[in-house]
Coordinates of C-alpha atoms and ligand atoms in Angstrom, one line a residue:
M293 CA 57.2 -8.8 -56.6
G294 CA 53.5 -8.1 -56.2
R295 CA 53.7 -4.7 -54.7
D296 CA 53.1 -5.8 -51.1
V297 CA 52.3 -9.5 -51.4
F298 CA 54.2 -12.6 -52.5
Y299 CA 51.7 -13.9 -55.1
I300 CA 52.3 -17.5 -56.1
T301 CA 50.0 -19.6 -58.3
S302 CA 49.6 -23.2 -59.4
P303 CA 48.2 -23.9 -62.8
I304 CA 44.4 -24.5 -62.6
Y305 CA 43.9 -28.2 -63.2
Y306 CA 41.5 -29.8 -65.7
P307 CA 38.7 -31.5 -63.8
N308 CA 37.9 -33.8 -66.7
D309 CA 39.4 -36.5 -64.4
V310 CA 40.6 -36.9 -60.8
P311 CA 44.1 -35.8 -59.7
H312 CA 47.1 -38.1 -59.9
I313 CA 50.5 -37.8 -58.2
G314 CA 51.8 -35.6 -61.1
H315 CA 49.3 -32.9 -60.3
A316 CA 49.9 -33.3 -56.6
Y317 CA 53.6 -32.9 -57.2
N318 CA 52.9 -29.4 -58.6
A319 CA 50.5 -28.6 -55.8
V320 CA 52.9 -29.6 -53.0
A321 CA 55.7 -27.6 -54.4
V322 CA 53.6 -24.5 -54.6
D323 CA 52.4 -25.0 -51.1
F324 CA 55.9 -25.6 -49.7
I325 CA 57.1 -22.4 -51.2
A326 CA 54.1 -20.4 -50.0
R327 CA 54.4 -21.7 -46.5
Y328 CA 58.1 -21.0 -46.4
R329 CA 57.5 -17.4 -47.5
R330 CA 54.9 -17.0 -44.7
L331 CA 57.4 -18.4 -42.2
R332 CA 59.8 -15.6 -43.3
G333 CA 57.1 -13.1 -42.4
E334 CA 56.0 -12.2 -45.9
R335 CA 52.4 -11.6 -46.8
V336 CA 51.5 -14.4 -49.2
F337 CA 48.7 -15.0 -51.6
H338 CA 48.6 -18.6 -52.8
L339 CA 46.1 -19.3 -55.6
T340 CA 44.9 -22.5 -57.1
G341 CA 41.8 -23.8 -58.8
T342 CA 40.2 -25.7 -61.7
D343 CA 40.1 -25.0 -65.4
E344 CA 36.5 -25.9 -66.2
H345 CA 35.8 -24.7 -69.7
G346 CA 36.9 -26.0 -73.1
L347 CA 36.4 -28.9 -75.5
K348 CA 38.1 -31.5 -73.3
L349 CA 35.7 -30.8 -70.5
Q350 CA 32.7 -30.7 -72.8
R351 CA 33.7 -34.1 -74.2
A352 CA 34.2 -35.6 -70.8
A353 CA 30.8 -34.4 -69.8
E354 CA 29.2 -35.7 -73.0
A355 CA 30.8 -39.1 -72.5
A356 CA 29.1 -39.2 -69.0
A357 CA 25.9 -37.9 -70.5
M358 CA 26.0 -34.9 -68.2
H359 CA 25.7 -31.2 -68.7
P360 CA 29.3 -29.7 -68.5
Q361 CA 28.3 -27.6 -65.5
R362 CA 27.0 -30.6 -63.6
W363 CA 30.1 -32.5 -64.5
V364 CA 32.5 -29.9 -63.2
D365 CA 30.3 -29.4 -60.1
E366 CA 30.8 -33.1 -59.3
M367 CA 34.5 -33.2 -60.2
E368 CA 35.8 -30.1 -58.6
P369 CA 35.3 -31.3 -55.0
K370 CA 37.4 -34.4 -55.8
W371 CA 40.3 -32.0 -56.3
R372 CA 39.7 -30.0 -53.2
E373 CA 39.4 -33.2 -51.2
V374 CA 42.9 -34.2 -52.3
W375 CA 44.4 -30.7 -51.5
A376 CA 42.8 -30.8 -48.1
R377 CA 44.4 -34.1 -47.3
L378 CA 47.7 -32.9 -48.6
D379 CA 47.6 -29.8 -46.4
I380 CA 47.6 -27.5 -49.4
G381 CA 46.9 -24.2 -47.7
Y382 CA 45.7 -22.1 -50.6
D383 CA 44.3 -18.6 -49.9
D384 CA 41.9 -18.6 -52.9
Y385 CA 40.4 -21.3 -55.1
I386 CA 39.2 -20.2 -58.5
R387 CA 36.8 -22.0 -60.8
T388 CA 36.7 -20.6 -64.3
T389 CA 33.0 -21.1 -64.4
E390 CA 32.5 -18.4 -61.6
P391 CA 31.0 -15.1 -62.6
R392 CA 34.0 -13.2 -61.2
H393 CA 36.2 -15.0 -63.7
E394 CA 34.0 -14.5 -66.7
A395 CA 34.0 -10.8 -65.9
A396 CA 37.9 -10.7 -65.9
V397 CA 38.1 -12.7 -69.2
T398 CA 35.6 -10.2 -70.8
K399 CA 37.6 -7.3 -69.5
L400 CA 40.9 -8.7 -70.8
L401 CA 39.4 -9.5 -74.2
D402 CA 38.0 -6.0 -74.5
A403 CA 41.3 -4.4 -73.4
V404 CA 43.2 -6.3 -76.2
Y405 CA 40.4 -5.9 -78.8
E406 CA 40.3 -2.1 -78.2
N407 CA 44.0 -1.4 -77.9
G408 CA 44.0 0.4 -81.3
R409 CA 46.6 -1.9 -82.8
D410 CA 44.3 -4.5 -84.4
D411 CA 45.8 -7.2 -82.2
I412 CA 42.7 -9.3 -82.5
Y413 CA 41.4 -10.0 -86.0
L414 CA 39.0 -12.4 -87.8
G415 CA 40.5 -15.1 -89.9
T416 CA 40.2 -18.7 -90.9
Y417 CA 42.0 -21.4 -89.1
E418 CA 42.8 -24.5 -90.9
G419 CA 45.1 -26.9 -89.1
L420 CA 45.5 -29.4 -86.3
Y421 CA 44.2 -29.4 -82.8
C422 CA 44.9 -31.7 -79.8
V423 CA 42.0 -31.8 -77.5
A424 CA 44.0 -33.3 -74.6
C425 CA 46.4 -30.3 -74.8
E426 CA 43.7 -27.9 -75.9
A427 CA 46.4 -26.7 -78.3
Y428 CA 47.0 -26.0 -82.0
Y429 CA 49.8 -27.7 -83.8
T430 CA 51.4 -27.7 -87.2
E431 CA 52.5 -30.9 -89.1
D432 CA 56.1 -30.1 -88.1
D433 CA 55.2 -30.2 -84.4
L434 CA 53.8 -33.7 -84.6
R435 CA 55.4 -37.0 -83.7
E436 CA 55.7 -39.8 -86.2
G437 CA 52.3 -41.1 -87.3
G438 CA 50.7 -37.6 -86.9
L439 CA 50.5 -37.9 -83.1
C440 CA 50.4 -35.1 -80.6
P441 CA 54.0 -34.6 -79.2
I442 CA 52.7 -34.4 -75.6
H443 CA 49.9 -37.0 -75.5
D444 CA 50.9 -39.4 -78.3
R445 CA 47.3 -39.2 -79.5
P446 CA 45.9 -38.4 -82.9
V447 CA 45.2 -34.7 -83.5
E448 CA 42.0 -33.4 -85.1
H449 CA 41.7 -31.4 -88.4
V450 CA 39.9 -28.1 -87.9
T451 CA 38.7 -25.6 -90.4
E452 CA 36.9 -22.8 -88.8
E453 CA 36.4 -19.0 -88.7
N454 CA 38.3 -17.8 -85.6
Y455 CA 39.5 -14.6 -84.1
F456 CA 43.2 -14.5 -83.9
F457 CA 45.6 -12.9 -81.5
R458 CA 48.5 -11.1 -83.2
L459 CA 51.3 -12.9 -81.3
S460 CA 53.7 -12.4 -84.1
A461 CA 53.8 -8.6 -83.3
Y462 CA 55.1 -9.4 -79.8
A463 CA 58.3 -11.3 -80.5
D464 CA 60.6 -8.3 -80.1
R465 CA 58.9 -7.1 -77.0
L466 CA 59.0 -10.6 -75.5
L467 CA 62.7 -10.9 -76.2
A468 CA 63.4 -7.4 -74.8
H469 CA 61.4 -8.4 -71.7
Y470 CA 63.4 -11.6 -71.1
E471 CA 66.6 -9.8 -71.9
A472 CA 65.8 -7.2 -69.2
N473 CA 64.6 -9.9 -66.7
P474 CA 67.0 -12.8 -66.8
S475 CA 65.1 -14.7 -64.1
A476 CA 61.7 -14.3 -65.6
V477 CA 61.8 -17.9 -66.8
E478 CA 63.4 -20.6 -64.7
P479 CA 65.2 -22.9 -64.8
A480 CA 67.8 -22.0 -67.5
T481 CA 66.9 -24.9 -69.7
R482 CA 63.3 -23.6 -70.0
R483 CA 64.4 -20.1 -70.5
N484 CA 66.6 -21.2 -73.4
E485 CA 63.7 -23.2 -74.8
V486 CA 61.4 -20.1 -74.6
L487 CA 64.0 -17.8 -76.2
S488 CA 64.7 -20.1 -79.1
T489 CA 60.9 -20.6 -79.7
I490 CA 60.5 -16.8 -79.9
K491 CA 63.5 -16.4 -82.1
A492 CA 62.3 -19.1 -84.5
G493 CA 59.3 -16.9 -85.2
L494 CA 55.9 -16.7 -83.5
R495 CA 52.6 -17.4 -85.3
D496 CA 49.4 -15.7 -84.4
F497 CA 47.1 -18.0 -82.5
S498 CA 43.4 -18.5 -82.6
I499 CA 41.5 -17.2 -79.5
S500 CA 38.0 -18.3 -80.3
R501 CA 36.0 -21.3 -81.5
T502 CA 32.5 -21.5 -83.0
T503 CA 31.9 -25.3 -83.1
F504 CA 31.2 -25.7 -79.4
D505 CA 29.8 -23.5 -76.7
W506 CA 31.3 -24.4 -73.3
G507 CA 33.1 -21.3 -72.4
V508 CA 33.0 -17.5 -72.3
P509 CA 31.5 -15.7 -75.3
L510 CA 33.6 -13.0 -76.9
P511 CA 32.1 -9.7 -75.8
W512 CA 31.9 -8.3 -79.4
D513 CA 30.8 -11.4 -81.2
A514 CA 28.9 -13.9 -79.0
K515 CA 28.9 -16.7 -81.6
H516 CA 32.5 -17.1 -80.7
I517 CA 33.6 -18.9 -77.5
C518 CA 36.9 -17.8 -76.0
Y519 CA 39.8 -20.3 -76.5
V520 CA 40.2 -22.2 -73.3
W521 CA 43.8 -21.2 -72.7
F522 CA 43.1 -17.5 -73.1
D523 CA 40.3 -18.0 -70.6
A524 CA 42.4 -20.1 -68.2
L525 CA 45.5 -17.9 -68.1
T526 CA 43.3 -15.0 -67.1
N527 CA 42.5 -16.7 -63.8
Y528 CA 45.7 -15.2 -62.4
L529 CA 44.3 -11.8 -63.0
T530 CA 40.7 -12.6 -61.8
A531 CA 41.8 -13.6 -58.4
A532 CA 44.0 -10.6 -58.0
G533 CA 41.0 -8.3 -58.5
Y534 CA 41.6 -7.3 -62.1
A535 CA 37.9 -6.8 -63.0
D536 CA 36.4 -5.8 -59.6
D537 CA 39.0 -4.5 -57.2
P538 CA 41.5 -2.1 -58.6
Q539 CA 43.0 -1.3 -55.2
R540 CA 43.7 -4.9 -54.4
F541 CA 45.0 -5.5 -58.0
A542 CA 47.5 -2.7 -57.5
E543 CA 48.8 -4.5 -54.3
V544 CA 48.9 -8.0 -55.6
W545 CA 49.8 -7.8 -59.3
P546 CA 52.2 -8.8 -60.9
A547 CA 52.3 -12.4 -59.8
D548 CA 55.7 -13.2 -58.3
V549 CA 55.7 -16.9 -59.5
H550 CA 53.6 -19.0 -61.8
L551 CA 54.8 -22.4 -60.8
I552 CA 53.9 -24.8 -63.6
G553 CA 55.0 -28.1 -65.2
K554 CA 57.3 -27.9 -68.2
D555 CA 54.6 -29.1 -70.6
I556 CA 52.7 -25.8 -70.4
I557 CA 55.7 -23.4 -70.6
R558 CA 54.8 -22.0 -74.0
F559 CA 51.4 -20.8 -72.8
H560 CA 52.8 -19.2 -69.7
A561 CA 56.0 -17.7 -71.0
I562 CA 55.0 -16.7 -74.5
Y563 CA 51.2 -16.4 -74.9
W564 CA 50.5 -15.0 -71.5
P565 CA 53.0 -12.1 -71.3
A566 CA 52.1 -11.1 -74.9
M567 CA 48.4 -11.1 -74.0
L568 CA 49.2 -8.9 -71.0
M569 CA 51.4 -6.6 -73.0
A570 CA 48.6 -6.2 -75.5
A571 CA 46.2 -5.3 -72.7
G572 CA 48.5 -2.9 -71.0
V573 CA 49.1 -5.1 -68.0
E574 CA 52.5 -5.9 -66.5
P575 CA 53.7 -9.5 -67.2
P576 CA 54.3 -11.8 -64.3
T577 CA 57.6 -11.6 -62.5
Q578 CA 58.6 -15.2 -63.0
V579 CA 57.4 -18.4 -64.6
W580 CA 59.1 -21.4 -62.9
A581 CA 58.6 -24.8 -64.7
H582 CA 59.4 -28.0 -62.9
G583 CA 60.0 -31.4 -64.5
F584 CA 57.7 -34.3 -65.1
L585 CA 57.0 -37.2 -62.7
T586 CA 57.1 -40.7 -64.2
V587 CA 56.2 -43.9 -62.5
G588 CA 59.0 -46.5 -62.7
G589 CA 60.4 -44.4 -65.6
K590 CA 57.0 -44.5 -67.5
K591 CA 54.7 -41.7 -68.4
M592 CA 51.6 -41.8 -66.1
S593 CA 48.5 -43.1 -67.6
K594 CA 45.3 -44.9 -66.7
T595 CA 45.9 -47.7 -69.2
N596 CA 49.2 -49.0 -67.9
A597 CA 48.2 -48.6 -64.2
T598 CA 50.7 -45.8 -63.6
G599 CA 48.1 -43.2 -63.0
I600 CA 48.4 -43.2 -59.2
H601 CA 45.9 -41.3 -57.1
P602 CA 47.6 -39.5 -54.2
F603 CA 45.3 -41.2 -51.6
E604 CA 46.9 -44.6 -52.4
L605 CA 50.2 -43.2 -51.0
I606 CA 48.8 -40.9 -48.3
D607 CA 47.0 -43.9 -46.8
R608 CA 50.2 -45.7 -46.5
F609 CA 52.8 -43.0 -45.7
G610 CA 50.8 -40.1 -44.3
T611 CA 50.6 -36.6 -45.5
D612 CA 53.9 -35.3 -44.2
S613 CA 55.9 -38.2 -45.6
Y614 CA 54.2 -37.8 -48.9
R615 CA 55.1 -34.1 -49.1
W616 CA 58.6 -34.9 -47.9
Y617 CA 59.3 -37.7 -50.3
F618 CA 58.5 -35.8 -53.6
M619 CA 60.3 -32.6 -52.6
R620 CA 63.4 -34.3 -51.2
E621 CA 63.8 -37.1 -53.7
I622 CA 63.6 -35.2 -57.0
R623 CA 65.8 -32.3 -58.0
F624 CA 63.4 -29.5 -58.6
G625 CA 63.3 -28.6 -62.2
E626 CA 64.3 -32.0 -63.5
D627 CA 62.2 -35.0 -64.3
G628 CA 61.9 -37.6 -61.6
S629 CA 60.7 -41.2 -61.3
F630 CA 58.4 -42.4 -58.5
S631 CA 58.8 -45.8 -57.1
L632 CA 57.3 -47.4 -54.0
E633 CA 60.7 -48.7 -53.0
S634 CA 62.4 -45.3 -53.0
M635 CA 59.4 -43.8 -51.1
T636 CA 59.6 -46.5 -48.5
D637 CA 63.4 -46.1 -48.2
R638 CA 63.1 -42.4 -47.8
H639 CA 60.3 -42.7 -45.3
N640 CA 62.2 -45.1 -43.1
A641 CA 65.7 -43.6 -43.4
D642 CA 64.9 -39.9 -43.3
L643 CA 61.8 -39.8 -41.2
A644 CA 61.4 -42.8 -39.0
N645 CA 65.1 -43.4 -38.3
G646 CA 66.2 -39.8 -38.8
L647 CA 64.1 -37.1 -37.3
G648 CA 61.5 -39.5 -35.7
N649 CA 64.2 -41.4 -33.8
L650 CA 66.0 -38.2 -32.8
A651 CA 62.9 -36.7 -31.3
S652 CA 61.8 -39.9 -29.5
R653 CA 65.2 -40.5 -28.0
V654 CA 65.6 -36.9 -26.8
L655 CA 62.0 -36.8 -25.4
A656 CA 62.4 -40.2 -23.7
M657 CA 65.7 -39.1 -22.1
L658 CA 64.1 -35.8 -20.8
A659 CA 61.3 -37.9 -19.4
S660 CA 63.5 -40.3 -17.5
Y661 CA 66.5 -38.0 -16.5
T662 CA 64.8 -34.7 -15.7
G663 CA 61.1 -35.6 -15.1
G664 CA 60.2 -34.1 -18.5
V665 CA 61.5 -30.6 -17.6
V666 CA 64.0 -28.9 -19.9
P667 CA 67.1 -28.2 -17.8
E668 CA 69.4 -25.2 -17.8
P669 CA 71.9 -24.9 -20.7
A670 CA 75.6 -25.4 -19.8
E671 CA 78.6 -23.5 -21.2
G672 CA 80.2 -25.4 -24.0
A673 CA 77.8 -28.4 -23.8
A674 CA 76.2 -27.7 -27.1
D675 CA 79.4 -28.2 -29.1
D676 CA 78.9 -27.0 -32.7
L677 CA 75.1 -27.3 -32.7
P678 CA 74.5 -23.6 -32.5
E679 CA 76.7 -23.0 -35.5
V680 CA 75.4 -26.0 -37.4
T681 CA 71.8 -24.9 -37.0
D682 CA 72.5 -21.3 -37.8
R683 CA 74.4 -22.2 -41.0
A684 CA 71.8 -24.7 -42.0
I685 CA 69.0 -22.2 -41.6
R686 CA 70.8 -19.7 -43.7
R687 CA 71.4 -22.2 -46.5
Y688 CA 67.8 -23.3 -46.2
D689 CA 66.8 -19.7 -46.9
E690 CA 69.1 -19.2 -49.8
H691 CA 67.9 -22.4 -51.5
M692 CA 64.3 -21.7 -50.9
L693 CA 64.5 -18.3 -52.5
A694 CA 66.1 -19.9 -55.5
A695 CA 63.5 -22.7 -55.6
E696 CA 66.1 -25.3 -55.0
L697 CA 63.7 -27.3 -52.9
Q698 CA 65.6 -30.5 -52.7
Q699 CA 68.8 -28.8 -51.6
A700 CA 66.8 -26.7 -49.1
L701 CA 65.6 -29.8 -47.4
G702 CA 69.1 -31.2 -47.5
A703 CA 70.3 -28.2 -45.5
V704 CA 67.6 -28.8 -42.9
W705 CA 68.6 -32.5 -42.7
S706 CA 72.2 -31.6 -42.0
I707 CA 70.8 -30.5 -38.6
V708 CA 69.2 -33.9 -38.0
D709 CA 72.3 -35.8 -39.0
R710 CA 74.6 -33.6 -36.8
A711 CA 72.2 -33.9 -33.8
N712 CA 72.2 -37.7 -34.1
G713 CA 76.0 -37.7 -34.3
Y714 CA 76.1 -35.4 -31.3
L715 CA 74.1 -37.9 -29.2
V716 CA 76.5 -40.7 -30.1
E717 CA 79.5 -38.5 -29.1
R718 CA 78.0 -37.1 -25.9
E719 CA 76.3 -40.3 -24.7
P720 CA 73.9 -38.7 -22.3
W721 CA 72.8 -42.2 -21.2
K722 CA 76.3 -42.6 -19.7
L723 CA 76.3 -39.1 -18.2
A724 CA 73.0 -39.9 -16.4
K725 CA 74.8 -42.6 -14.5
D726 CA 77.4 -40.2 -13.0
P727 CA 76.0 -37.8 -10.4
A728 CA 79.2 -35.7 -10.8
R729 CA 78.3 -34.9 -14.3
R730 CA 74.8 -33.6 -13.8
D731 CA 75.4 -30.2 -15.2
E732 CA 77.0 -31.6 -18.3
L733 CA 73.9 -33.9 -18.7
A734 CA 71.7 -30.9 -18.3
G735 CA 73.6 -29.0 -20.9
V736 CA 73.4 -31.8 -23.4
L737 CA 69.7 -32.3 -23.0
Y738 CA 69.1 -28.6 -23.3
A739 CA 71.0 -28.6 -26.6
C740 CA 69.0 -31.5 -27.9
A741 CA 65.7 -29.9 -26.9
E742 CA 66.7 -26.6 -28.5
T743 CA 67.8 -28.4 -31.7
L744 CA 64.4 -30.1 -31.9
R745 CA 62.7 -26.7 -31.4
I746 CA 64.6 -25.2 -34.3
L747 CA 63.8 -28.3 -36.5
A748 CA 60.1 -28.1 -35.7
I749 CA 60.1 -24.5 -37.0
A750 CA 62.2 -25.4 -40.1
I751 CA 60.1 -28.3 -41.2
Q752 CA 56.8 -26.5 -40.8
P753 CA 56.5 -25.5 -44.5
I754 CA 57.2 -29.0 -45.8
M755 CA 55.6 -31.1 -43.0
P756 CA 53.1 -28.9 -41.3
G757 CA 51.3 -31.7 -39.4
A758 CA 54.5 -33.3 -38.1
A759 CA 55.9 -29.9 -37.1
E760 CA 52.8 -29.2 -35.1
R761 CA 52.9 -32.6 -33.3
L762 CA 56.6 -32.1 -32.5
W763 CA 55.9 -28.6 -31.3
E764 CA 53.2 -29.8 -29.0
Q765 CA 55.5 -32.5 -27.5
L766 CA 58.2 -29.8 -26.9
G767 CA 55.6 -27.9 -24.8
V768 CA 56.6 -24.4 -26.2
A769 CA 54.1 -21.8 -25.0
E770 CA 53.9 -19.7 -28.1
P771 CA 52.0 -21.1 -31.1
L772 CA 54.1 -22.5 -34.0
A773 CA 52.3 -20.3 -36.4
S774 CA 53.8 -17.2 -34.7
Q775 CA 57.4 -18.4 -35.3
R776 CA 59.5 -16.7 -37.9
V777 CA 62.7 -17.5 -39.8
P778 CA 65.4 -16.5 -38.9
S779 CA 64.5 -14.7 -35.7
S780 CA 62.8 -17.6 -34.0
T781 CA 65.5 -20.1 -35.0
A782 CA 68.3 -18.2 -33.3
W783 CA 70.0 -20.5 -30.8
G784 CA 68.7 -20.3 -27.2
G785 CA 65.0 -19.9 -27.7
T786 CA 63.9 -22.8 -25.5
R787 CA 63.1 -21.7 -21.9
P788 CA 64.5 -23.9 -19.2
G789 CA 61.6 -25.3 -17.1
T790 CA 59.5 -26.0 -20.2
V791 CA 57.7 -29.3 -19.7
V792 CA 57.9 -31.7 -22.6
T793 CA 55.8 -34.8 -23.2
K794 CA 56.7 -37.9 -25.2
G795 CA 53.8 -38.6 -27.5
G796 CA 53.4 -41.3 -30.2
A797 CA 56.1 -41.8 -32.9
L798 CA 56.2 -38.9 -35.3
F799 CA 56.7 -41.2 -38.3
P800 CA 55.9 -44.9 -37.7
R801 CA 58.0 -47.2 -39.9
V802 CA 56.5 -48.5 -43.1
D803 CA 57.1 -52.1 -44.1
A804 CA 58.7 -52.7 -47.5
D805 CA 56.2 -55.3 -48.7
Ligands
LIG148 N1 44.5 -26.5 -67.3 C1 45.8 -26.5 -67.7 C2 46.6 -25.4 -67.0 C3 46.0 -24.0 -67.1 S1 46.9 -22.8 -66.2 C4 46.3 -21.4 -66.7 C5 46.5 -27.8 -67.4 N2 46.0 -28.6 -66.5 S2 46.5 -30.1 -66.2 O1 45.6 -30.5 -65.2 O2 46.6 -30.8 -67.3 O3 47.9 -29.9 -65.6 C6 48.1 -29.1 -64.4 C7 49.5 -29.2 -63.9 O4 49.9 -30.5 -63.6 C8 50.5 -28.7 -65.0 O5 51.5 -27.9 -64.4 C9 51.2 -30.0 -65.4 O6 52.5 -29.7 -65.8 C10 51.2 -30.7 -64.1 N3 51.3 -32.2 -64.3 C11 50.5 -33.0 -65.0 N4 51.1 -34.2 -65.1 C12 52.3 -34.2 -64.5 C13 53.4 -35.1 -64.2 N5 53.3 -36.3 -64.6 N6 54.4 -34.6 -63.5 C14 54.5 -33.3 -63.0 N7 53.6 -32.4 -63.3 C15 52.5 -32.8 -64.0 O7 47.6 -28.0 -68.0

């Protein structure tokens, strides 16, 4: 745990291109967790940003006949624009071209260079490099035909004088660290992968290049430009105040979770903790690596029209439904396949027919049977709804703390399902016709309004916009932002006499065409 703050990070994305739904999958997951922690009353620091140095960026800029700085200045807003529409509520956004970041990289490099153990040394690198990964490879790592194992693209031969980081000296310390902290890499498949990579033997890696200049110069030898991964990983320290705010750094560091995709686990779970150990800085508490999103089972790419921009889906389904679909559909940690059909099905079944229909029926009944005023509760009328909601909220919490995001949402939806079943059993539309059963009707409507109130709070982290709209329709006096789990979700929080209003549909149906 950061000392006083729950510090969660996304990777910083490469702005050599615009975001696709794979990047957004990562961003939504980070935001969902961050918002949930806030709902629990924790102080949260959610960091994201763009990774703006390196050869890949320089080449993208060259191809567009632009200076790299101009290129990143034009591209970076295209990322923020997507995060804004997806309600990604980050607390800080870092660009690696900012002076505050260069200061942190310089400080970290110096700390390692001067640690007295010769952890950085000059050597000659001769080998292979994939520009798309910004990573070094050996022949053994490559796919048939000499292709990069991640990008299926040819790698480049490099012979260059480089500074190296003595990663090989850290194998034992890394193993001891992971031994002592069993949840430092999650899920278990990734942890095992990391452990076997370390046990197979670690090679020193190059931390500087001399053949291009788009990056941070090494403080002791300015001909050398810092390797982009060494530069990029340091962003997590920069934003915590490593170079300029020791007091804040003490509060915020170590990061609680670096939430990344599985393709960059080696950098986060091997290079990064070793770099920090070498600099005398505590490693992050946890690296959590999720799976990869495919489109109709295929890897996303521009060339086969699978590189989908998030706006294409947000325009059709809305922000809340977008966030809901990806987190509810895919088991977090595993790969998942996107399809328009499954997204449409989920939207209509879970949201339009599930929660949306529940809310509109309850609000319509309140409008016509009690003039839109929440009535008094009645003994026994709520049946098992108090227990069902209480149990669901507790399971929600347990799953969220374990990053079981899909199951967490399943727990919340057990409330929706039960409430819809309750309506069918209790048939308030029949009670309304019988003046002798007014109290019972009142009790049933109260229970329904109360269940909606609890649901609005529970869905806030995943669907902040829909939660806010539902909250408004429920007419609760206190702001949604002041609600906390579990204190605010305890049964009975709705005050009789509250005036509700039936607004537009929370989730209009989407046609399958
Ligand atoms: N710049 C580096 C990260 C540096 S962090 C110190 C990078 N950038 S990236 O833009 O290529 O990827 C950013 C994140 O998006 C990574 O976590 C990556 O796993 C994730 N994804 C990219 N494509 C993805 C899918 N198709 N599916 C799920 N996540 C994907 O790597």
